XYZ file of C-alpha atoms in Angstrom:
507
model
C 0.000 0.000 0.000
C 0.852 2.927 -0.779
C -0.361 6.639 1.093
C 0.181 10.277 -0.945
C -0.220 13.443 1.542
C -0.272 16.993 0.424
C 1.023 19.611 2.383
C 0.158 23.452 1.655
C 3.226 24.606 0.110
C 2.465 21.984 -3.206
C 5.008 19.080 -1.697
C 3.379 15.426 -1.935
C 4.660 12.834 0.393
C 4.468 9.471 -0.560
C 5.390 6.837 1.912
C 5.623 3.180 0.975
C 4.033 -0.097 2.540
C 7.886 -0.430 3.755
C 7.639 3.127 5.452
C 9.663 4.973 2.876
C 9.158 8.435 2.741
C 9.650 10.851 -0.266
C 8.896 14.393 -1.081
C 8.278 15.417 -4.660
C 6.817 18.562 -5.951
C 3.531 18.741 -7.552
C 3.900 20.499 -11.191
C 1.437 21.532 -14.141
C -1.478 22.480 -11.686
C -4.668 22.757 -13.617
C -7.579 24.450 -12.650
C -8.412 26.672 -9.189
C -10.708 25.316 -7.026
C -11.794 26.929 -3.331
C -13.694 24.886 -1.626
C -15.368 26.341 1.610
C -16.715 24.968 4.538
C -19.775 27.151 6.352
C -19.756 26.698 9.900
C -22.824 27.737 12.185
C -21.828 31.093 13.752
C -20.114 30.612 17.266
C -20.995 33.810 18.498
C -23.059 33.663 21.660
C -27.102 34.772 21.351
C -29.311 35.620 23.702
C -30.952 32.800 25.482
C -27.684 30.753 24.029
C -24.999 30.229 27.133
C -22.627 27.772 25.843
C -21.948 28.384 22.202
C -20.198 25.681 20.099
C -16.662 26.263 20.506
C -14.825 23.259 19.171
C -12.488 25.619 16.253
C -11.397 23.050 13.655
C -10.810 22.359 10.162
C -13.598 21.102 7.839
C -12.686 17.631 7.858
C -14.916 16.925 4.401
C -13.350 19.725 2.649
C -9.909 18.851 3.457
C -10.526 15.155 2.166
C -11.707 16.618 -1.107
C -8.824 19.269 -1.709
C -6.025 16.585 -1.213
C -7.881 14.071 -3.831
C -8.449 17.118 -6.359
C -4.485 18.045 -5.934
C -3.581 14.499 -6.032
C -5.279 15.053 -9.669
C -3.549 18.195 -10.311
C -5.659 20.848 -9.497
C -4.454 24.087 -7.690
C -6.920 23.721 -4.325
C -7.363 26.602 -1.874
C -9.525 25.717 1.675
C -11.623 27.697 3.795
C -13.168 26.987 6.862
C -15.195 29.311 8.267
C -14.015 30.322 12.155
C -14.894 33.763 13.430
C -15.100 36.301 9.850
C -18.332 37.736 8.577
C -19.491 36.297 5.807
C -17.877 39.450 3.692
C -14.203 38.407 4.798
C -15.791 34.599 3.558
C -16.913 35.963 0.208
C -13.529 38.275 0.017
C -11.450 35.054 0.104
C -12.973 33.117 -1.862
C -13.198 36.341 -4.494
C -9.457 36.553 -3.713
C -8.270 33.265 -4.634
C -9.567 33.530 -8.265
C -11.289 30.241 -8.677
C -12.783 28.466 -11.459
C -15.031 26.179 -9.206
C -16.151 27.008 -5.706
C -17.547 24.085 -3.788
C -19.104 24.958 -0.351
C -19.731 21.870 2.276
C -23.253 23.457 3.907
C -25.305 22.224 6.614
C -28.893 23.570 6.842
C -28.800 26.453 9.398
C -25.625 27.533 6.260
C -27.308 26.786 3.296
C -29.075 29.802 2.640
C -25.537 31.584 3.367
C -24.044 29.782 0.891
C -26.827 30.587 -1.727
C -26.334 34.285 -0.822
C -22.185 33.599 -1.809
C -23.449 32.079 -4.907
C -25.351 35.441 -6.275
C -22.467 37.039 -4.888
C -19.517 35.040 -6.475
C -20.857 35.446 -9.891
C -21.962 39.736 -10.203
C -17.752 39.588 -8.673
C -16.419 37.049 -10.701
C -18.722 36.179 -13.595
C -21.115 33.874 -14.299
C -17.984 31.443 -16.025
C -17.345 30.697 -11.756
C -19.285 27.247 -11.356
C -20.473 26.932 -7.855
C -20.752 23.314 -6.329
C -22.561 22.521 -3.287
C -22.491 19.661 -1.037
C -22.681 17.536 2.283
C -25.564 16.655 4.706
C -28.393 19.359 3.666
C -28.234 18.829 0.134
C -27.999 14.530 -0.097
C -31.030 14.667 1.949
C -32.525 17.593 0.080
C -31.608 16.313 -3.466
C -34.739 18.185 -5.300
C -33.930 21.461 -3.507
C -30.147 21.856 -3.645
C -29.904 24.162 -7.172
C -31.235 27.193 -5.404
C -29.641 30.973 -6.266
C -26.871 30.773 -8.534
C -25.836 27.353 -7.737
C -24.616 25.668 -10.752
C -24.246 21.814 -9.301
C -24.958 19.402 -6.006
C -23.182 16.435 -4.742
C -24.895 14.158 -3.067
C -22.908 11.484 -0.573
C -19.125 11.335 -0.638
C -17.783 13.738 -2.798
C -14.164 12.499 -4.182
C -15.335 10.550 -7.312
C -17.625 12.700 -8.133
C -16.669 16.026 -7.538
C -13.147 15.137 -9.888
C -15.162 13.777 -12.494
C -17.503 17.413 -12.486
C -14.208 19.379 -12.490
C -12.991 17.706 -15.645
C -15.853 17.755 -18.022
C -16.035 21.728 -16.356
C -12.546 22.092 -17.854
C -12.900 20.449 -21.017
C -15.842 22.251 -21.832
C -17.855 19.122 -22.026
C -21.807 19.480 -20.835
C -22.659 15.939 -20.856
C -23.565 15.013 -16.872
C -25.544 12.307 -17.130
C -23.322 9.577 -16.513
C -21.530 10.966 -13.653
C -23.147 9.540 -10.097
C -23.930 11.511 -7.519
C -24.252 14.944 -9.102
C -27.308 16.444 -9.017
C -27.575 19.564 -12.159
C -30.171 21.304 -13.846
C -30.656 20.689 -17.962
C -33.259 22.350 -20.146
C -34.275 24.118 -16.955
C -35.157 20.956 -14.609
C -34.078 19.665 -11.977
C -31.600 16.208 -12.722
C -31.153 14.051 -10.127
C -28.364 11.268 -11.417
C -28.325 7.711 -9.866
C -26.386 7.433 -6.466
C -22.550 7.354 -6.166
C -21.816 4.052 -4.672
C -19.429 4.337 -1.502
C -15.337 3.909 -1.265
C -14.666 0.724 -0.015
C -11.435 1.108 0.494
C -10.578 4.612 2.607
C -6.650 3.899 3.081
C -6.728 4.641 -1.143
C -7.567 7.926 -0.594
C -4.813 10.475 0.136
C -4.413 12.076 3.562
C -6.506 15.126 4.123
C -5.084 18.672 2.934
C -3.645 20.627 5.771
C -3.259 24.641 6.180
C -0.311 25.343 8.429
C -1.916 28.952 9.186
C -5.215 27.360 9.840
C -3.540 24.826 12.191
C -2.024 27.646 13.694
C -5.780 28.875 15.589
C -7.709 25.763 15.526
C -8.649 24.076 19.182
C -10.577 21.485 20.609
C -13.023 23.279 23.512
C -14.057 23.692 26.314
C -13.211 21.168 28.905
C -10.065 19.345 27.331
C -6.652 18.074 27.676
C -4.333 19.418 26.946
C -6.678 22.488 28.176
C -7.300 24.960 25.511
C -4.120 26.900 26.050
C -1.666 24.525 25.765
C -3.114 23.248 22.472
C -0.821 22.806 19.524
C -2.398 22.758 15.749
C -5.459 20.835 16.798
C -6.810 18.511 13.868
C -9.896 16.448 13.014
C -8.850 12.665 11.914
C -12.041 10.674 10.185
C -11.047 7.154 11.293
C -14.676 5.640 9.569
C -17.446 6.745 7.293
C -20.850 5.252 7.876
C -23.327 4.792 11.175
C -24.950 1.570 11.265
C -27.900 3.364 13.443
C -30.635 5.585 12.135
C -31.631 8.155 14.632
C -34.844 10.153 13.508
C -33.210 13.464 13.627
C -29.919 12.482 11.686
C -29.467 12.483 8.023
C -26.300 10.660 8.017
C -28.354 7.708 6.021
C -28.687 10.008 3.418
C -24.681 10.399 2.911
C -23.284 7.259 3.765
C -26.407 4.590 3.807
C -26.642 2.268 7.233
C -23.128 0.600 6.553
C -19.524 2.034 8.326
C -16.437 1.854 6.171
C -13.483 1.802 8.138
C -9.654 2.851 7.182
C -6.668 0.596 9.207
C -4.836 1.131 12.110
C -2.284 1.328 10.536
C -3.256 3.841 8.060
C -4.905 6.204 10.874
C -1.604 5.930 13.013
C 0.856 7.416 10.245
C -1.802 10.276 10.059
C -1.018 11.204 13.411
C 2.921 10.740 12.979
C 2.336 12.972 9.784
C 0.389 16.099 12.153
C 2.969 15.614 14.923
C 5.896 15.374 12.807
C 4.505 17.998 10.452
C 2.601 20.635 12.469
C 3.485 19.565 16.279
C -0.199 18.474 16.674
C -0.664 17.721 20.521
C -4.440 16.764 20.331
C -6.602 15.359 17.950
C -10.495 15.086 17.197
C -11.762 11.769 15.867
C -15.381 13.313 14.114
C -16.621 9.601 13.108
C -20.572 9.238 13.972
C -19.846 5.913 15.882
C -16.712 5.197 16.764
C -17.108 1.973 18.757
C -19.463 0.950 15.905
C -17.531 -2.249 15.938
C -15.901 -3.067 19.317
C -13.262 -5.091 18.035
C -11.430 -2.156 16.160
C -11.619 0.261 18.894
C -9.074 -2.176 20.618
C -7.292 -2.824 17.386
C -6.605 0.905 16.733
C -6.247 1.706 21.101
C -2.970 -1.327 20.738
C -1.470 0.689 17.558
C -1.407 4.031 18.920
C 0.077 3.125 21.802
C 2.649 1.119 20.208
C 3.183 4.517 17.932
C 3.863 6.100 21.297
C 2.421 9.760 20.009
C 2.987 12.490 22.298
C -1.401 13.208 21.484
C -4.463 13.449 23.183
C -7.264 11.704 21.259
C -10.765 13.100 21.858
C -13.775 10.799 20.289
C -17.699 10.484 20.324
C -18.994 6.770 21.631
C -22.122 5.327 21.770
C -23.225 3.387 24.931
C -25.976 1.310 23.617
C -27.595 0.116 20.750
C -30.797 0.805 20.077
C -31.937 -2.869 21.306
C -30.315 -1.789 24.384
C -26.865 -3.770 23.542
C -24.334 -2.332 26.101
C -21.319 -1.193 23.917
C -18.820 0.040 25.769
C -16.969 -2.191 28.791
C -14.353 -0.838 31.098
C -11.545 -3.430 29.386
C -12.295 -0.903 26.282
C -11.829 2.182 27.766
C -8.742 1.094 29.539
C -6.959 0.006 26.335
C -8.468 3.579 24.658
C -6.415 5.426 28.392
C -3.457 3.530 27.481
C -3.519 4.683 24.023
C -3.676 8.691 25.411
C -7.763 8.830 24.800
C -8.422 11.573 27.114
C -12.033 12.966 26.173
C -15.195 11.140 25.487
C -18.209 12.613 24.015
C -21.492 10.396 24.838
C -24.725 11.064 22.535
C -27.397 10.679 25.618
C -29.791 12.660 24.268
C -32.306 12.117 26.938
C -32.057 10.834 30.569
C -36.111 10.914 31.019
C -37.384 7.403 30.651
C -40.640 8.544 29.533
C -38.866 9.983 26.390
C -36.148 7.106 25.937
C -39.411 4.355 25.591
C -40.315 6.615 22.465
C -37.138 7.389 21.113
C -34.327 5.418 18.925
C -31.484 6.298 21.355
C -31.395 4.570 24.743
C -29.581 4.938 28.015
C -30.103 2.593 30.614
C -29.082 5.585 33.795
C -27.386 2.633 36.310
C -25.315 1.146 33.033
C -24.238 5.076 32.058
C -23.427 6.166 35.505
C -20.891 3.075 35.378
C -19.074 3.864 32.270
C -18.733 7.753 33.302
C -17.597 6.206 36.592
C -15.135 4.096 34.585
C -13.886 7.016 32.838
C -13.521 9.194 36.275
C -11.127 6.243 37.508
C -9.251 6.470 34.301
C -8.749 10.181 34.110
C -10.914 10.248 30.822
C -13.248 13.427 30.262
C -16.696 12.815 29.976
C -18.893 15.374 27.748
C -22.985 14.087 27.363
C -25.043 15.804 24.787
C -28.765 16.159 25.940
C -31.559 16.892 23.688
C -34.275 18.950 24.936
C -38.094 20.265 23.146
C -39.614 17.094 22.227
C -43.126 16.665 21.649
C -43.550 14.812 24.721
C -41.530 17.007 26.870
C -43.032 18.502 30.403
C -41.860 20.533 33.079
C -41.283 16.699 34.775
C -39.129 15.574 32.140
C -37.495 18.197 32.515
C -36.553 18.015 35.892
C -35.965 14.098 35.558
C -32.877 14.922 33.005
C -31.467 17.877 35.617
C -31.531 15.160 38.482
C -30.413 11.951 36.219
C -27.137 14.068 35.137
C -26.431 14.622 38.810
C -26.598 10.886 39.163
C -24.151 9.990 35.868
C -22.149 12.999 36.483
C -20.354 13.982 32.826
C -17.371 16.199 33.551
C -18.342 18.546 30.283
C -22.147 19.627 29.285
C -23.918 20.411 25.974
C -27.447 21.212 25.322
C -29.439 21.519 22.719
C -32.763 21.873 21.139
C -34.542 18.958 18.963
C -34.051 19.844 15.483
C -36.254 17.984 12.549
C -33.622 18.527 9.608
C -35.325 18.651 6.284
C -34.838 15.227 4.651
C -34.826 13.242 7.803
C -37.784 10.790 9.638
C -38.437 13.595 12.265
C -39.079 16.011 9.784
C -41.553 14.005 8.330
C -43.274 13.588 11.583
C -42.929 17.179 12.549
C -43.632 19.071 9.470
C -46.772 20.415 10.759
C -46.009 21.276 14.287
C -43.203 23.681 13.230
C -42.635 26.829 14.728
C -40.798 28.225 11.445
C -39.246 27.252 8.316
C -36.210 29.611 7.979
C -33.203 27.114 7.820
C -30.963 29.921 9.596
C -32.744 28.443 12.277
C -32.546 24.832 12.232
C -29.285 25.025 14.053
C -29.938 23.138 17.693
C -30.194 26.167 19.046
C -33.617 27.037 18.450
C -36.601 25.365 19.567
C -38.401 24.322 16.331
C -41.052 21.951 17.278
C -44.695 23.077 18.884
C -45.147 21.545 22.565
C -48.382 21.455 24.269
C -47.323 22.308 27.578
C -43.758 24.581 27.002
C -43.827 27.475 24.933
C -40.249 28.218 23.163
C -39.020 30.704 25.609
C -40.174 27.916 28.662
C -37.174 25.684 26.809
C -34.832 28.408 26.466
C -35.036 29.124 29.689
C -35.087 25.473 31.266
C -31.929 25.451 29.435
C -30.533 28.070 31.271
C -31.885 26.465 34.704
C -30.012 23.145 33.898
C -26.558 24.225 33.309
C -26.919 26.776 36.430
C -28.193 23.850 38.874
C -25.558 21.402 37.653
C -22.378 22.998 37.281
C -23.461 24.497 40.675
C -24.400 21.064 42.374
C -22.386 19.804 45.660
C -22.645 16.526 43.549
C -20.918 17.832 40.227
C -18.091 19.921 42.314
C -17.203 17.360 44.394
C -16.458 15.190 41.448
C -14.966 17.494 40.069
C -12.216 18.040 42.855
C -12.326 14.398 43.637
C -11.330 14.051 39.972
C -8.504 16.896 39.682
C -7.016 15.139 43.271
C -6.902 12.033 41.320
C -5.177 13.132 38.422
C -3.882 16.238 39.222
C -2.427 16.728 35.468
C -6.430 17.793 34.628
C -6.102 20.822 37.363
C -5.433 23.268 34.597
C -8.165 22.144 32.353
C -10.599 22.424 34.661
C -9.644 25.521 35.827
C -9.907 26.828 32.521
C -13.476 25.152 32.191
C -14.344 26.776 35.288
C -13.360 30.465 34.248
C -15.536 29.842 31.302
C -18.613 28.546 32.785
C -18.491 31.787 35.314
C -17.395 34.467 32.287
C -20.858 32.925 30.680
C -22.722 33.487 34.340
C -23.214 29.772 34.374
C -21.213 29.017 37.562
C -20.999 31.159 40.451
């Protein structure tokens, strides 16, 4: 096997099955191509404590850049941090490109059709705009809005490479190229569906920006702790979720199967970003990581043998939804030996009344263990709750605030059900929605009509729970039992601490 990796100055790196490494430069660069990845805004709202503050590079975009330079194309990447959308559109105008493709979710599609109307009365209507990612593969029929010339639907690679060259041979002839979704004679064509990369070691490391690198962090409750943080990258170890939660539109992307690259293959990524850009911590964005058991020891065993100086941070799942317990503490103490520090758990809810009804299940005694498993370890805990559905009361409510003092996660997010268009929930919801402006359908927004809370009576239980939690004898104390135990977390914790009282959270 063989694995190519672009770096931003044009160099590609080729390193042989045998571990030979090479450097050669890339020459005869075709076409420009900016591809731009829309992030929700991060600045904080009213009603909206704990903004999303995770600052890292668009993982999809930087997949597609390397395989379009590994073609020959000149590739510029943007992801979207802290500028306005003019200092967007004035890169992307800057870079002088002859395709922009945008990855857009669907609180940033309707940004992304404004840069579309804009990119052409600066640049011409020549510019071919591309759009792709979760919104528009479950939205396949509504994805050519504005000036958007094209839509990808699923993984992008194949498909997006084959677009670019009949766009730069001047060839108009679509129809055989899966995936791409176009317009001809005026309507709407949707083509047949890409079918999925089996094998993800084939395709070439993701393109890195050094400068980018240079800000990006992985927040709020981490370690290293935010400060300390060196070039912080997202690593896609898989592609898939086997699961199909009502409110997720993953199935729409990748299907119901997970495609997984080697341990081997994910391990010299991480030599690469720590021999490359002194990476200290890493992201692991896959929908399921322990998805299949087996591998999460395979991969634990060959980082450690790697022996990275790297924090890993990664998003588990503790049951199925037939209530199969996945996680075990034998698992998480080979993922602490491999430098796993963080775990992200996708609760959702932790009212039973609301679990009986819903795809995602948490048995509370089996989730209190595991976060107790990771407290032993020194492993941060982060649960994401899920509040505004149908069902919801004031008693629900109040059964989640006291059931997260009893499973006590070190790190908290909340957010608001959100029916994407395209997904199951959607479907059910349609008619119960409080609006239809996609700026909206971001989690932060309560979307759905509830018989018994108004919107404002969920953004304000929101507020209630992070106050009485963060401020509960039962969440300090583990929280100092924890730092006694491994004092090495002091800082990061400290640093959590001054942000949780700078947002009026903690006292």
């Amino acid at each position: 096997m063989v694995t190519c990796y672009q770096d931003e100055q044009g160099f590609r790196t080729t390193i042989t099955k045998n571990g030979v490494m090479t450097k050669t430069i890339i020459r005869g660069k075709k076409m420009k191509i900016t591809l731009a990845h829309t992030s929700p805004k991060r600045k904080t709202e009213e009603g909206d404590l704990y903004p999303r503050l995770n600052r890292v590079e668009g993982a999809g975009i930087a997949y597609l850049g390397s395989y379009l330079e590994d073609q020959g194309y000149d590739v510029k990447l943007i992801s979207e941090m802290d500028e306005s959308e003019k200092e967007t559109l004035d890169q992307i105008v800057e870079s002088k490109p002859d395709v922009v493709g945008f990855y857009a979710f669907t609180s940033t599609f309707p940004r992304v059709v404004n840069y579309s109307k804009l990119i052409k009365e600066r640049l011409g209507k020549d510019v071919k705009i591309v759009v792709g990612a979760d919104h528009v593969s479950a939205n396949p029929s509504h994805s050519l809005q504005g000036k958007i010339d094209f839509a990808v639907r699923g993984e992008g690679e194949l498909t997006l490479t084959e677009l670019v060259k009949k766009i730069e041979s001047k060839e108009t002839d679509y129809e055989n190229i899966d995936g791409l979704i176009y317009k001809k004679d005026g309507k709407v064509i949707i083509n047949s569906p890409r079918a999925r990369i089996k094998d993800l070691d084939s395709l070439p490391f993701p393109k890195r920006d050094r400068d980018l690198l240079d800000i990006t962090t992985i927040g709020m409750l981490s370690y290293p702790k935010i400060a300390d943080q060196k070039s912080a990258a997202s690593v896609l170890t898989s592609r898939g979720c086997p699961y199909s939660c009502e409110f997720c539109s993953s199935d729409k992307i990748w299907g119901s199967s997970v495609i997984q690259r080697s341990s081997k293959n994910i391990v010299n990524e991480l030599k690469l970003l720590q021999e490359n850009y002194g990476t200290n911590v890493a992201f692991f964005p896959d929908l399921t990581f322990n998805a299949k058991q087996k591998r999460v020891f395979e991969l634990s065993d060959a980082i450690k043998e790697a022996k990275l100086d790297m924090s890993l941070y990664v998003v588990m799942r503790l049951m199925s939804p037939n209530w199969k317990k996945l996680i075990s503490y034998d698992m998480l103490k080979s993922m602490r030996k491999a430098n796993f520090r963080k775990i992200g758990f996708g609760i959702e809810s932790l009212a039973p009344s609301i679990q009986n009804e819903r795809v995602k299940k948490t048995e509370l005694s089996y989730a209190k263990e595991i976060f107790d498993y990771c407290n032993d370890l020194g492993i941060i805990t982060k649960s994401f709750i899920i509040l505004g559905y149908p069902e919801e009361t004031k008693e629900t409510l109040q059964e989640t605030t006291e059931n997260l003092k009893y499973i006590l996660p070190d790190e908290l997010r909340i957010s608001f059900l959100t029916p994407f268009p395209g997904t199951r929930l959607y479907d059910e919801s349609k008619d119960k929605l409080i609006t239809t402006d996609l700026t909206k359908f971001d989690t932060n927004t309560p979307l759905i009509r509830n018989d018994s809370l108004s919107p404002q009576d969920f953004i304000e239980a929101r507020k209630k729970m992070y106050a009485d939690y963060f401020n509960s004898a039962e969440y300090l104390k583990r929280a100092e039992d924890k730092c006694i135990k491994h004092p090495e977390l002091k800082g990061s914790y400290d640093e959590y601490f001054g942000f949780l009282k700078d947002r009026r959270i903690m006292k």
